[in-house]
Structure formats: C-alpha cells, structure tokens
Coordinates of C-alpha atoms in Angstrom, one line a residue:
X33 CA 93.4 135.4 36.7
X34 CA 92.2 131.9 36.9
X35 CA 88.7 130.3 35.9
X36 CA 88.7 128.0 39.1
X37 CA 85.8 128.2 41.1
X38 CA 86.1 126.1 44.5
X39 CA 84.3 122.9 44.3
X40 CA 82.7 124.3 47.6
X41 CA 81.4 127.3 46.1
X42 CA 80.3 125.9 42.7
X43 CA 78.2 123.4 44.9
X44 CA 76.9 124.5 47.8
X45 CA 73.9 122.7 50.4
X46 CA 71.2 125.2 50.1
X47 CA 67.2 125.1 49.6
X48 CA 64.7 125.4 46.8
X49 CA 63.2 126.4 44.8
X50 CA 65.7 128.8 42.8
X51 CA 69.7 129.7 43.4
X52 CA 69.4 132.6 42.0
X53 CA 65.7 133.6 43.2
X54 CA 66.2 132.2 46.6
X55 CA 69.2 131.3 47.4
X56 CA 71.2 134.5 46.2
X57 CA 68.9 136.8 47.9
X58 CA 68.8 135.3 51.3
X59 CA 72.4 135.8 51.3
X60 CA 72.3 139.0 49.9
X61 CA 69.5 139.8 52.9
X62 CA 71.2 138.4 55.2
X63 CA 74.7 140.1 53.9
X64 CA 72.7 143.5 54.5
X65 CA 71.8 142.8 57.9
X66 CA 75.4 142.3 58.5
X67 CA 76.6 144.9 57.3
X68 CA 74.4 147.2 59.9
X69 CA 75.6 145.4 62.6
X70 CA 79.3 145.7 61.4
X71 CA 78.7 149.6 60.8
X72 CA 76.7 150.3 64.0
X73 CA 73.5 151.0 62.9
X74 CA 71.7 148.4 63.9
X75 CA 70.3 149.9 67.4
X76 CA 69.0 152.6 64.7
X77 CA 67.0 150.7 62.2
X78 CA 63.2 151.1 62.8
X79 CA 62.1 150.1 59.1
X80 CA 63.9 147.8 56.4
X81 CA 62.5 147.9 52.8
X82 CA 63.5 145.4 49.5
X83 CA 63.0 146.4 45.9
X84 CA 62.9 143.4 43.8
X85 CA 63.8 144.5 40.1
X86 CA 63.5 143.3 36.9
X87 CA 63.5 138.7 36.9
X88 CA 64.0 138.8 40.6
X89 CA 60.6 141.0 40.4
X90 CA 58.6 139.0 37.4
X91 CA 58.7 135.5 39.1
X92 CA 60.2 136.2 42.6
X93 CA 56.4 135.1 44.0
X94 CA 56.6 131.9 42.5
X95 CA 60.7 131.6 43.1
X96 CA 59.8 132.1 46.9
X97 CA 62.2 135.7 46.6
X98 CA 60.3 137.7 49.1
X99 CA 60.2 134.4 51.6
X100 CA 64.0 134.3 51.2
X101 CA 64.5 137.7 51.8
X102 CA 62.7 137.7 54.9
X103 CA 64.6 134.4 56.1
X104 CA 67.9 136.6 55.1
X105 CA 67.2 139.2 57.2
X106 CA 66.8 137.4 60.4
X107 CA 70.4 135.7 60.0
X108 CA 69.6 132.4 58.6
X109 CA 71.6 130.6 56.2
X110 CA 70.6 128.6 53.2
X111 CA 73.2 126.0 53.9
X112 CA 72.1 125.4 57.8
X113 CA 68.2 126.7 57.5
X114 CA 65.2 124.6 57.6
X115 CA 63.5 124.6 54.5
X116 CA 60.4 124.9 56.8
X117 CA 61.3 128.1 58.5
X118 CA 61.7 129.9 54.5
X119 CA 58.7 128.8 52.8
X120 CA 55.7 130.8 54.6
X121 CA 58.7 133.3 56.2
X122 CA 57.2 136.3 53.8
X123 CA 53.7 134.6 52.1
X124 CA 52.3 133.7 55.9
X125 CA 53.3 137.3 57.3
X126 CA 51.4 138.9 59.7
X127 CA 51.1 142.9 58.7
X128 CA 53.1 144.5 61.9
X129 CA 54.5 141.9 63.4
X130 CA 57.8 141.9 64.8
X131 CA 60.6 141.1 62.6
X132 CA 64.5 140.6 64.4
X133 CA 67.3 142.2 61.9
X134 CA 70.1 139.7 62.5
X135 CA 68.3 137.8 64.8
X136 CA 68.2 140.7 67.4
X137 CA 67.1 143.9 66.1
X138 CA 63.0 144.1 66.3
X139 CA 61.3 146.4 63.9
X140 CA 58.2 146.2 62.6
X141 CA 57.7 145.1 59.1
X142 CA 54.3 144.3 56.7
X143 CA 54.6 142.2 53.4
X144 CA 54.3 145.5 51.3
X145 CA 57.7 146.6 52.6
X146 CA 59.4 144.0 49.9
X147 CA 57.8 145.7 46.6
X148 CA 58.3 143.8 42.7
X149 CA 59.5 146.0 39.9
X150 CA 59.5 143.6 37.2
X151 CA 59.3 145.9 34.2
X152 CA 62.3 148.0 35.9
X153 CA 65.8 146.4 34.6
X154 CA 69.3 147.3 36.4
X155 CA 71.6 147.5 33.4
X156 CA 74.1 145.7 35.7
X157 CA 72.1 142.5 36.2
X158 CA 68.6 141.2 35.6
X159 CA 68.4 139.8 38.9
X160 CA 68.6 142.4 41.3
X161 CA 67.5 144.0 44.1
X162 CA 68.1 147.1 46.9
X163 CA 68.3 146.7 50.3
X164 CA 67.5 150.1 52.4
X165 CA 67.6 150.2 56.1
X166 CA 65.3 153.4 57.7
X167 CA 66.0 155.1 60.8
X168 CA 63.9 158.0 62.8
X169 CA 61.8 160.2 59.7
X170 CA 62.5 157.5 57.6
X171 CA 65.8 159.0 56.7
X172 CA 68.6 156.4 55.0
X173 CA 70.5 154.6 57.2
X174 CA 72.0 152.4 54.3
X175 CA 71.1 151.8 51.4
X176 CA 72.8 148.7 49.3
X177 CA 72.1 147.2 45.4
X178 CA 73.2 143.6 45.2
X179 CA 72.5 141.5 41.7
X180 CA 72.0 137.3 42.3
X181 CA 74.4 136.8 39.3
X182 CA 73.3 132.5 39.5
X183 CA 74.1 129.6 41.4
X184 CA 73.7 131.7 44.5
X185 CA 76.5 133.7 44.1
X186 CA 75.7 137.6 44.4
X187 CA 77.6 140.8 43.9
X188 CA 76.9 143.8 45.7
X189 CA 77.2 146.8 43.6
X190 CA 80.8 148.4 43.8
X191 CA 82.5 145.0 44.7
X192 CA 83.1 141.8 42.7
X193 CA 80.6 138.7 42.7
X194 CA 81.3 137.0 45.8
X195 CA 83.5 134.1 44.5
X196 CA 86.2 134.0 47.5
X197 CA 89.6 135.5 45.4
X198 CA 92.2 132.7 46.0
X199 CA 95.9 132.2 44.7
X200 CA 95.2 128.9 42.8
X201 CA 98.3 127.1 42.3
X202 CA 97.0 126.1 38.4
X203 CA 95.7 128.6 36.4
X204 CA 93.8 128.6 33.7
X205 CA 91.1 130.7 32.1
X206 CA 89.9 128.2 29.1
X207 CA 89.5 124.7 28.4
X208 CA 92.7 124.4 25.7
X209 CA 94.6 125.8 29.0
X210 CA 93.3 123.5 31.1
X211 CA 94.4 120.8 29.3
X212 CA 97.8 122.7 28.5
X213 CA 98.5 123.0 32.2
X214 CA 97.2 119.0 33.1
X215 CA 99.2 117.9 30.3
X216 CA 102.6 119.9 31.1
X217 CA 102.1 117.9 34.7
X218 CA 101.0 114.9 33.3
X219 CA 97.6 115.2 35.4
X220 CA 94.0 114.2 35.3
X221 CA 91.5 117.2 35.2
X222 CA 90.6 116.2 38.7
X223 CA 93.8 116.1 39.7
X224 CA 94.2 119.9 38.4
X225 CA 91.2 120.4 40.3
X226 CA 91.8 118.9 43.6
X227 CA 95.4 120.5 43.5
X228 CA 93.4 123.8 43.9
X229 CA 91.4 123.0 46.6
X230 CA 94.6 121.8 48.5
X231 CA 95.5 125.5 48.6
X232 CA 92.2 126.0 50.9
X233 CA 92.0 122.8 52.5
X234 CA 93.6 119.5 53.7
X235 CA 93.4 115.8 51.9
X236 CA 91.0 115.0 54.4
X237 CA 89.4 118.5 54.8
X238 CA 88.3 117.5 50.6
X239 CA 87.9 114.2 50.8
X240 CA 85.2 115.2 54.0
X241 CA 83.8 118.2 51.9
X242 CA 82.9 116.2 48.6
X243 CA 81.6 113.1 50.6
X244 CA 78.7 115.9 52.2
X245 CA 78.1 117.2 48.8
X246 CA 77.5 113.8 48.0
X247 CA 75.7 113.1 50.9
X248 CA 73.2 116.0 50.0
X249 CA 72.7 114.9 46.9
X250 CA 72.1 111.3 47.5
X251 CA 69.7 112.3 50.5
X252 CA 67.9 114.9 48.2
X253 CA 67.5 111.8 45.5
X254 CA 66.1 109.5 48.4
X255 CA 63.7 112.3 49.7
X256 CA 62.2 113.1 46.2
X257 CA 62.2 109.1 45.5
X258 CA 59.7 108.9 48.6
X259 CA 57.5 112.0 48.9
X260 CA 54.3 112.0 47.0
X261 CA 51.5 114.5 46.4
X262 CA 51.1 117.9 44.6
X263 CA 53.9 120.4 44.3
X264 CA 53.0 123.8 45.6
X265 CA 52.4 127.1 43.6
X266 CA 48.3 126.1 42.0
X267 CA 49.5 124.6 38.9
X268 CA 48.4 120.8 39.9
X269 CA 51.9 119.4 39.4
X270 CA 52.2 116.0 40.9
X271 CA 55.2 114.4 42.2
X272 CA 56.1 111.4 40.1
X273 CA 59.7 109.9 41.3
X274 CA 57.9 107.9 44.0
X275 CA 55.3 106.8 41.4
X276 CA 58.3 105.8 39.0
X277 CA 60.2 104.5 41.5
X278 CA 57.7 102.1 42.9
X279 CA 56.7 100.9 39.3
X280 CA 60.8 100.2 38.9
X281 CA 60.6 98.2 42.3
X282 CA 58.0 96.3 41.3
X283 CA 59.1 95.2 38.0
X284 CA 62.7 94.0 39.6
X285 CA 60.7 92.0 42.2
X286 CA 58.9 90.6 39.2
X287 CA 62.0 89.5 37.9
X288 CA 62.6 92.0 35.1
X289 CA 65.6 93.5 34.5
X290 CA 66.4 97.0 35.7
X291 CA 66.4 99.8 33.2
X292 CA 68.9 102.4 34.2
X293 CA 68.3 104.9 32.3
X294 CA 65.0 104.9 33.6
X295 CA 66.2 105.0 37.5
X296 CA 68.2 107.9 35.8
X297 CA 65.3 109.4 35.3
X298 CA 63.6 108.7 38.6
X299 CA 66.4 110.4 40.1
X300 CA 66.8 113.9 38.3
X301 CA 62.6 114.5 38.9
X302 CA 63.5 113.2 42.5
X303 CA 65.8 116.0 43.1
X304 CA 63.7 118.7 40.8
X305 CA 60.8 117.8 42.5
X306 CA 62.6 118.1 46.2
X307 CA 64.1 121.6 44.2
X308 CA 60.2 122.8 43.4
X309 CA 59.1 122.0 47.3
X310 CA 61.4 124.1 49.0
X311 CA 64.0 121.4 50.4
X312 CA 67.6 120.9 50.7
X313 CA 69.0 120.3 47.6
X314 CA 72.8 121.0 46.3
X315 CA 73.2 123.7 43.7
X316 CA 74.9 122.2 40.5
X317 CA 75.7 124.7 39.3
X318 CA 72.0 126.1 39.8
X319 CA 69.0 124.9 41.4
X320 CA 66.5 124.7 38.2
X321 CA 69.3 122.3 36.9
X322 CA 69.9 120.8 40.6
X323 CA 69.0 117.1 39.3
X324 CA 71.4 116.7 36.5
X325 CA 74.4 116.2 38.0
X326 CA 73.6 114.1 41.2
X327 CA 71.0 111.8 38.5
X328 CA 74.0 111.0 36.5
X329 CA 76.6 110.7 39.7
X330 CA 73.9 107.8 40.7
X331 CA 73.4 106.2 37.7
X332 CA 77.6 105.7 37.9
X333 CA 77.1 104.5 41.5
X334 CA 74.7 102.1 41.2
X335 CA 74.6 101.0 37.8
X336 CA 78.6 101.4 37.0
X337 CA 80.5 101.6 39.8
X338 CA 81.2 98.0 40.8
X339 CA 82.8 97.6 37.1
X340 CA 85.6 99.9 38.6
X341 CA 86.0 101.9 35.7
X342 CA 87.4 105.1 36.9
X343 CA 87.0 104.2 40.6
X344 CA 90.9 103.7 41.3
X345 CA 91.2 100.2 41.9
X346 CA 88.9 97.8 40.0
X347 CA 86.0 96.1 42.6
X348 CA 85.9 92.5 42.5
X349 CA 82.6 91.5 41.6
X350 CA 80.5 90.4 44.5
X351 CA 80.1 86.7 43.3
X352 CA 83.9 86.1 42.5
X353 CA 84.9 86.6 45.9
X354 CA 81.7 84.8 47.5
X355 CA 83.6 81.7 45.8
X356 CA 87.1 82.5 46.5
X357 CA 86.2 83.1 50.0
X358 CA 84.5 79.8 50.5
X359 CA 88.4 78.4 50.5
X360 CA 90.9 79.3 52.9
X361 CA 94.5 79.3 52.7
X362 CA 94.4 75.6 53.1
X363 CA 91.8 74.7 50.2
X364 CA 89.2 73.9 53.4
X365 CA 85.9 75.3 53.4
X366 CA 86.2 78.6 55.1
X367 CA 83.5 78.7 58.1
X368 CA 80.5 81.6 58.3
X369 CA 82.5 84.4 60.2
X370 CA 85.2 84.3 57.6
X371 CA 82.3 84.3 54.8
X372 CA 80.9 87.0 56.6
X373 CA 84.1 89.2 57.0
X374 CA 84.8 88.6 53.4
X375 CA 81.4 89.9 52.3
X376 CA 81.5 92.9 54.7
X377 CA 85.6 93.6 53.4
X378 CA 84.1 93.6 49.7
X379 CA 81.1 96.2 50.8
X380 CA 84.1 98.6 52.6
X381 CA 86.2 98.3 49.2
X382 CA 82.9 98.8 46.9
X383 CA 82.1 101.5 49.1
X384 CA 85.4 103.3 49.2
X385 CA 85.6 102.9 45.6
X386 CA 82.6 104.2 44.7
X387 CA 83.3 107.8 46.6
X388 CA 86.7 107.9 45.2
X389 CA 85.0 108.0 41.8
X390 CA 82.5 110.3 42.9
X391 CA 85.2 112.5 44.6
X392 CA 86.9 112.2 40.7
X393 CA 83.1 113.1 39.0
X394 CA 82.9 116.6 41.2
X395 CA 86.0 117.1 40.6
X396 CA 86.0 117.2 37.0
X397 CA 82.5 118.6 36.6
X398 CA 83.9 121.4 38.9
X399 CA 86.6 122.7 36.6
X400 CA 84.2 122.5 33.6
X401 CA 81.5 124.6 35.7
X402 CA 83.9 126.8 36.4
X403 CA 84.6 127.7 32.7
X404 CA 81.3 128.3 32.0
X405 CA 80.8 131.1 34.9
X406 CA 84.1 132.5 34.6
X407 CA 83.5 132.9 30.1
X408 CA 79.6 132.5 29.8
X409 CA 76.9 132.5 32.3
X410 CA 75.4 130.4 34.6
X411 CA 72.2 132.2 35.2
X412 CA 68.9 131.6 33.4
X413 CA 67.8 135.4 33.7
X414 CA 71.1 136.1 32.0
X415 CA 71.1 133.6 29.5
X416 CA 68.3 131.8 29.6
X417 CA 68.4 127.6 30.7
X418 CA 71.5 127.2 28.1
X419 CA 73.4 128.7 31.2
X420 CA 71.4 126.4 33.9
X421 CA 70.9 123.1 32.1
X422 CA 73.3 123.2 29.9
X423 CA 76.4 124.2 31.7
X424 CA 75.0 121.0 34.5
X425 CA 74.6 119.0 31.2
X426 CA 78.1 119.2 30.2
X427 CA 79.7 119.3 34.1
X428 CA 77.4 115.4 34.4
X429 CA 79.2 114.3 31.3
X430 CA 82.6 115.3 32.0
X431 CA 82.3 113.6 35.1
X432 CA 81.1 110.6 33.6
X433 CA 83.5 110.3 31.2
X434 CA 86.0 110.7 34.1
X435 CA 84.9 108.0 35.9
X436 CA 84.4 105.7 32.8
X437 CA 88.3 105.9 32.4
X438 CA 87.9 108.5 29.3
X439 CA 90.9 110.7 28.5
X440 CA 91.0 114.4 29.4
X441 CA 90.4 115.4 25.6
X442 CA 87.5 112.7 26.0
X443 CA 86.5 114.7 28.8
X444 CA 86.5 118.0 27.0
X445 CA 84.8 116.2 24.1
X446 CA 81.9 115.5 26.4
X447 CA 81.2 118.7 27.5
X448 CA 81.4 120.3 24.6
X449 CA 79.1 117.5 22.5
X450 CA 76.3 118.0 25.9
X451 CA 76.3 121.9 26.2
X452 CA 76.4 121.9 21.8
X453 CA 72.9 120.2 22.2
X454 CA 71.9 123.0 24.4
X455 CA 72.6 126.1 22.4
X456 CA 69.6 128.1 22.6
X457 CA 67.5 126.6 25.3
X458 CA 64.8 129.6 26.6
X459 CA 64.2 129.7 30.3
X460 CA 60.3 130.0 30.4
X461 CA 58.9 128.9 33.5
X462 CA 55.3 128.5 33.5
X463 CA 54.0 130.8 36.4
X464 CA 57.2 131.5 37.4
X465 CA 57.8 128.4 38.9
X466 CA 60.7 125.7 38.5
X467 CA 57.9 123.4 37.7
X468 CA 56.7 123.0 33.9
X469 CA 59.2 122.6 32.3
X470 CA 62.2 122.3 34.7
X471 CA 61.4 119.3 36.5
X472 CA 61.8 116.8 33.1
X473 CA 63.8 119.1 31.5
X474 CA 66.7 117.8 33.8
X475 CA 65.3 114.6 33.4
X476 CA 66.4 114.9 29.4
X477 CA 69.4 116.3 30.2
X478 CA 71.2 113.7 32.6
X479 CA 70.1 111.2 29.6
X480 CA 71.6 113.7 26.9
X481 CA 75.1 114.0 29.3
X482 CA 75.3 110.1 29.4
X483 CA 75.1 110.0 25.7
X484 CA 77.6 112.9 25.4
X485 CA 79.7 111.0 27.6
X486 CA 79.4 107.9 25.5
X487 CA 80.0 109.6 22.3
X488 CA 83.3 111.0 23.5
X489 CA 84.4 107.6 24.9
X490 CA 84.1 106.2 21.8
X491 CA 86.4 109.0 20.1
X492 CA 90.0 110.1 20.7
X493 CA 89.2 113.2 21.9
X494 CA 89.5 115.0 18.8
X495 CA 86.3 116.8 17.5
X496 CA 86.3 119.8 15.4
X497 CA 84.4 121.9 17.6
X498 CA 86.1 122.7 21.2
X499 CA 84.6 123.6 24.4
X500 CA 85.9 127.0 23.8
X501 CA 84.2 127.7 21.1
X502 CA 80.3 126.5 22.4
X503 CA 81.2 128.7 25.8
X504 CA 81.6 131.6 23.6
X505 CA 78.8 130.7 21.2
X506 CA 76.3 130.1 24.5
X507 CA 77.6 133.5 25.6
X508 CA 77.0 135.3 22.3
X509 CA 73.6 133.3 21.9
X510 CA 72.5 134.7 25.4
X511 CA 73.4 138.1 25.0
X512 CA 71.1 137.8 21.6
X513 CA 68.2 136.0 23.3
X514 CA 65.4 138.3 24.0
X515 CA 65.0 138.9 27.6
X516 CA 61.3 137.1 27.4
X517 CA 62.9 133.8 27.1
X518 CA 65.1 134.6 30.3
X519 CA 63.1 133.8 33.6
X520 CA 60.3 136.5 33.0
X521 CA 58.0 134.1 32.7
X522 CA 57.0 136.4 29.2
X523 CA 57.2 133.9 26.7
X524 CA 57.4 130.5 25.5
X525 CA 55.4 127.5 27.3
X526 CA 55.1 130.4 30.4
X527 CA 52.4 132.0 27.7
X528 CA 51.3 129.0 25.8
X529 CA 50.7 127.3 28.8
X530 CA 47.2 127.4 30.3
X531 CA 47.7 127.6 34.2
X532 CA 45.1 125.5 36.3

C-alpha cells in the first residue's frame, strides 16, 4: 500500500487555531450529524452529548474544541465556514437555546453537554472524543468514538483514518522507494507526485487546486502581515508581523537593503498569528506548524523566483528586457505601447513561472509529508511538535531544494538534515494555546529548512543518515516521550511559564 497522501488532503483550507483540536473535531461533529441523517434518526434526536478525552480534553478550551464541535454539528465545514461563525459557536452559548443538528434538526443543548476528560486516555489515540445522540428517556440513539489523529484527518473507531483509499499509479511506502520508483522513470519527486494526483484529477483540475492552496496561503501571509493587536485566550500575546513588517517597509523606503530572511520571518508569525486568531489558514501538514511551509514558499517567490532556478524556464530579469525592448526589430526606438506590452509580457512570464515553481514546491513537500504520516506521526499529542514542526520543517526544505534546481537525493538530503534538527522537540503549549511557543517556533523553523535546503544543495545527495532512518527515529523518540510534553499543556514552558 502506498505512502501517498493527496496534495489535497495533506493541505487542506481550514481555520485556526489547531488541525487536530479544531479542525478534526468539526469534521468528526459534523461526520456524526451525518451519519443520523443517513440512518434515520435524526427526526428522533432530542439531546446530543460530546466527551472530549484525554489532549482533546486538557487544552480543547484553549484549542477552541468545544467551539468546533458545536460548528460541526450544525453542518459547517472548515474549508467553506467563516472563522467568525466558530469562535464564540460553544464559549458565547446561551444555556437552552436551540441548536439545528445538520442544519435542520432543533434540540436543545447547554455548554455542559460537551464535557473534558483530560486525565481519561483512549488507548487508541490521545485525541479523542465520543459522539452520542439521545432520543425519548435519554435512551442511545447512536453512539460514535472518533480520534483527530493530526492535520485534520480523523478516524472513527472501527474504520481506517479518513485518508480517501486511492489506486496510486506509483507506489511507494519509504523514501529509498521513492527515489527507486523516480529513478526507474527518470522522474522528479514532483513529477512522482503530480502523476498521482492525475489518477484523481485533470492537468488543469491540479494545476487549479495548487494555485488555491497557494492562494490561501499567500492571503493568510497578507492578513497576518496587516492585523495588529492582542491575540485572544488572556495571555497578552501581541501580534508582531504587522510591526515587523512596517519596520521592513520602512527601512527599504530608506534605501536599505531588504533582509530576507527577516521577511521570512515576518511571514511564518503572519500565518501563526492568523493560525492563533481563528482564521483561514492552510494546514501544512498541521495548523501549530501552519507558517512553515507557505514562509519558505514566499521567501522563493519573492526573494528567488525571478532567478528561475527551478521555475521551468529561466525569467529574464526585469531590466534586461526594459533595454531590449527599447529597440525594435529595426534597431528604432520602440514607442510607449510596445514598452508597455513588453513590461506587462515579462509580469505574465514572471508570474507563470513563479506558480509553476510553487506548483513543483507542494508537490515535493507533499510526497515528503506523506512519509512522515504514513511511517511516523504528524500529530503533536502523539508525538509531540517533532511530528508538527518538524515533519513541515523538512516538507519547506524539500521543496526548496526543488525549486532551487537540487537533485532528488538533494531533496531527500534536505529533509532529512531539517527533521534531524528536530528530533525531540516537546509540544508544550502555554495555556493550551498555539501561542507561546508556536508562533516563533515556526518562525525558527522556516529559517532552519532554508538552511537544510542549502546544505543539501551544496552536497551530492549523499549523507550518511537517510530520511528513513530520522522517520523511524522521530517515531521511536515519540513513542518514548512522556505524554506531558505532548499537547497537555503538563510540562515544559506550559508549567514554567507564568500566565498573565
């Protein structure tokens, strides 16, 4: 059985504050309320209860679980919702008011009817919760477990995780396989990729699909760039991309030179901070490590891009064909409109370029994400922020390196060099919120994949240690970690931290 997760299921448009907190138990609420409807029993339900165990239970208040529950159960979506409609949907309940199962069904429902049992672990899952529909005498209409197993995917108990089950064309279940496969076919890693996603969808259908991802990430960048303020949640946080970003502004209208990896920066707390207020953000493989990959995808955009490395086609710079331009065919000065049409044909060519590349960077960081979930883990509760933000740490890299022109062993070399520097990484959210230390935590990490990246560019490919081996060793490591340094807010800075 193949690895391969669909680019469209590895990222996916959803809201904040946590994939597996919010995102994976709106579904899994709103998979419930389904599944009454599709058995019949919805007419019948006159009370709906939600047991959040074990992480789910420990930080779901700060994660926003019981909001995204609520949201679930009415039908909404994380991919279509407005963040607005989630955030007070449980914390600005009225006790008794009316609440429509699947959009239709009213019953009444109070706050106490979602209850937290964090000390109380499923052996199946840390994240998990029970869904139980009531009917006359309270008796048990149905009654389903589901576990948010990270990045928003769930599993309801008795069924596999919800990764759609597809007949991949390429196989593979490791990275030496991966590269066995691309290098039987003489393929990129991208290539491998994209040839998977033609079994679901056309050239354009992809070509559509990656541009919204990128879309969503670049407007999630832009949003976190301009809003200001505190963060919610009563630890004080303050948003500082917008602060960052109009120092950066300021010093390039002074004349000083831009400092990408700066703007890097800017860009991954942009996103966190967009992550820690509830918006739309794109899940990468996670929401706590949301920023990583779309900080590093812009730093190639705006900082790279135009060199063409990796783009396809090389760009010509913007000043080389100002001068060309200025001649026409005959040697003669070449009059405004032409000037004009030139400089508008380069921004179409720059333009396409750049979301071929990016196209190329999903791509890549797609299979690599998808070796991670398939042989490790992706979730912080089940192995602590190893799994979030340094599975995204090592998907940014490899798709830098892709872009940069690197090799498919350069590519591997990446990944492996970014998630090596991650082994061991505790997920200890102060309060339970993706706050302190989340936010410049993916800050450091979309610096520590560029890095990677140019480390393995600089190589042949060959390093002693292989991907394989750090998937397995993050694996074992989480497996060993104790469970307060998995999103239980029950150790680390979440204890050493004084909350204001």
């Amino acid at each position: 059985m193949s690895a391969y997760v669909s680019a469209f299921e590895l990222f996916s448009i959803g809201i904040g504050p946590s994939s597996s907190h919010t995102v994976g138990p709106m579904r899994a609420a709103r998979d419930f309320a389904a599944r009454l409807r599709a058995a019949g029993l919805l007419d019948e339900v006159s009370r709906v209860t939600c047991t959040l165990y074990g992480s789910l239970g420990a930080t779901g208040i700060g994660h926003g679980t019981p909001d995204a529950v609520v949201a679930g159960l009415k039908g909404l979506e994380p991919e279509t919702v407005d963040p607005a409609d989630v955030r007070q949907a449980w914390s600005g309940w009225t006790d008794g008011a009316t609440l429509l199962i699947d959009g239709s069904r009213p019953v009444p429902f109070s706050r106490s009817d979602i209850e937290m049992l964090p000390r109380t672990r499923l052996p199946a899952h840390p994240n998990a919760m029970t869904m139980t529909a009531l009917g006359d005498n309270d008796s048990t209409l149905l009654s389903d477990t589901y576990y948010s197993v990270g990045g928003g995917f769930i599993r309801r108990e008795g069924e596999p995780t919800r990764v759609q089950s597809h007949a991949f064309p390429l196989t593979f279940s490791s990275a030496d396989e991966l590269l066995a496969t691309c290098d039987d076919r003489g393929i990129t890693i991208a290539e491998a990729a994209r040839m998977n996603e033609e079994a679901l969808r056309t050239d354009a259908e992809i070509a559509a699909g990656l541009d919204a991802i990128w879309d969503a990430m670049a407007g999630s960048v832009e949003a976190g760039l301009r809003a200001g303020g505190m963060l919610p949640g009563g630890l004080q946080v303050k948003r500082r991309a917008s602060m960052i970003r109009r120092q950066l502004d300021a010093a390039e209208a002074e004349g000083h030179q831009e400092i990408p990896g700066e703007w890097m920066g800017a860009f991954a707390l942009a996103v966190n901070e967009e992550n820690a207020a509830g918006g739309r953000v794109v899940t990468a493989p996670t929401n706590g490590a949301a920023g990583i990959v779309p900080a590093v995808a812009m730093y190639w955009w705006r900082f790279l891009a135009e060199s063409g490395l990796g783009a396809g086609n090389a760009v010509t710079p913007y000043g080389e064909l100002v001068g060309s331009a200025l001649l026409g065919f005959s040697g003669e000065v070449a009059g405004a409109a032409e000037l004009a049409q030139a400089v508008a044909d380069d921004a179409a060519v720059a333009e396409a370029n750049r979301r071929r590349g990016i196209r190329r960077f999903l791509l890549t960081a797609t299979a690599l994400g998808s070796l991670f979930k398939a042989n490790a883990s992706i979730s912080g509760a089940e192995g602590g922020c190893q799994a979030e933000v340094g599975s995204a740490c090592a998907m940014a890299a490899g798709g830098l390196t892709a872009v940069m022109g690197g090799t498919n062993r350069q590519i591997e070399n990446a990944a492996e060099i970014a998630m090596e520097h991650h082994l061991g990484l505790t997920c200890d959210p102060v309060g339970g919120l993706v706050q302190i230390p989340c936010i410049e935590r993916n800050a450091i990490a979309a610096s520590t994949a560029v890095t990677a990246a140019r480390l393995a560019l600089r190589g042949d490919g060959s390093h002693h240690v292989s991907l394989d081996m750090v998937v397995e060793t993050m694996r074992q490591t989480g497996l060993d970690m104790s469970t307060k340094y998995k999103e239980t807010s029950e150790g680390g800075l979440a204890v050493n931290v004084i909350e204001c």
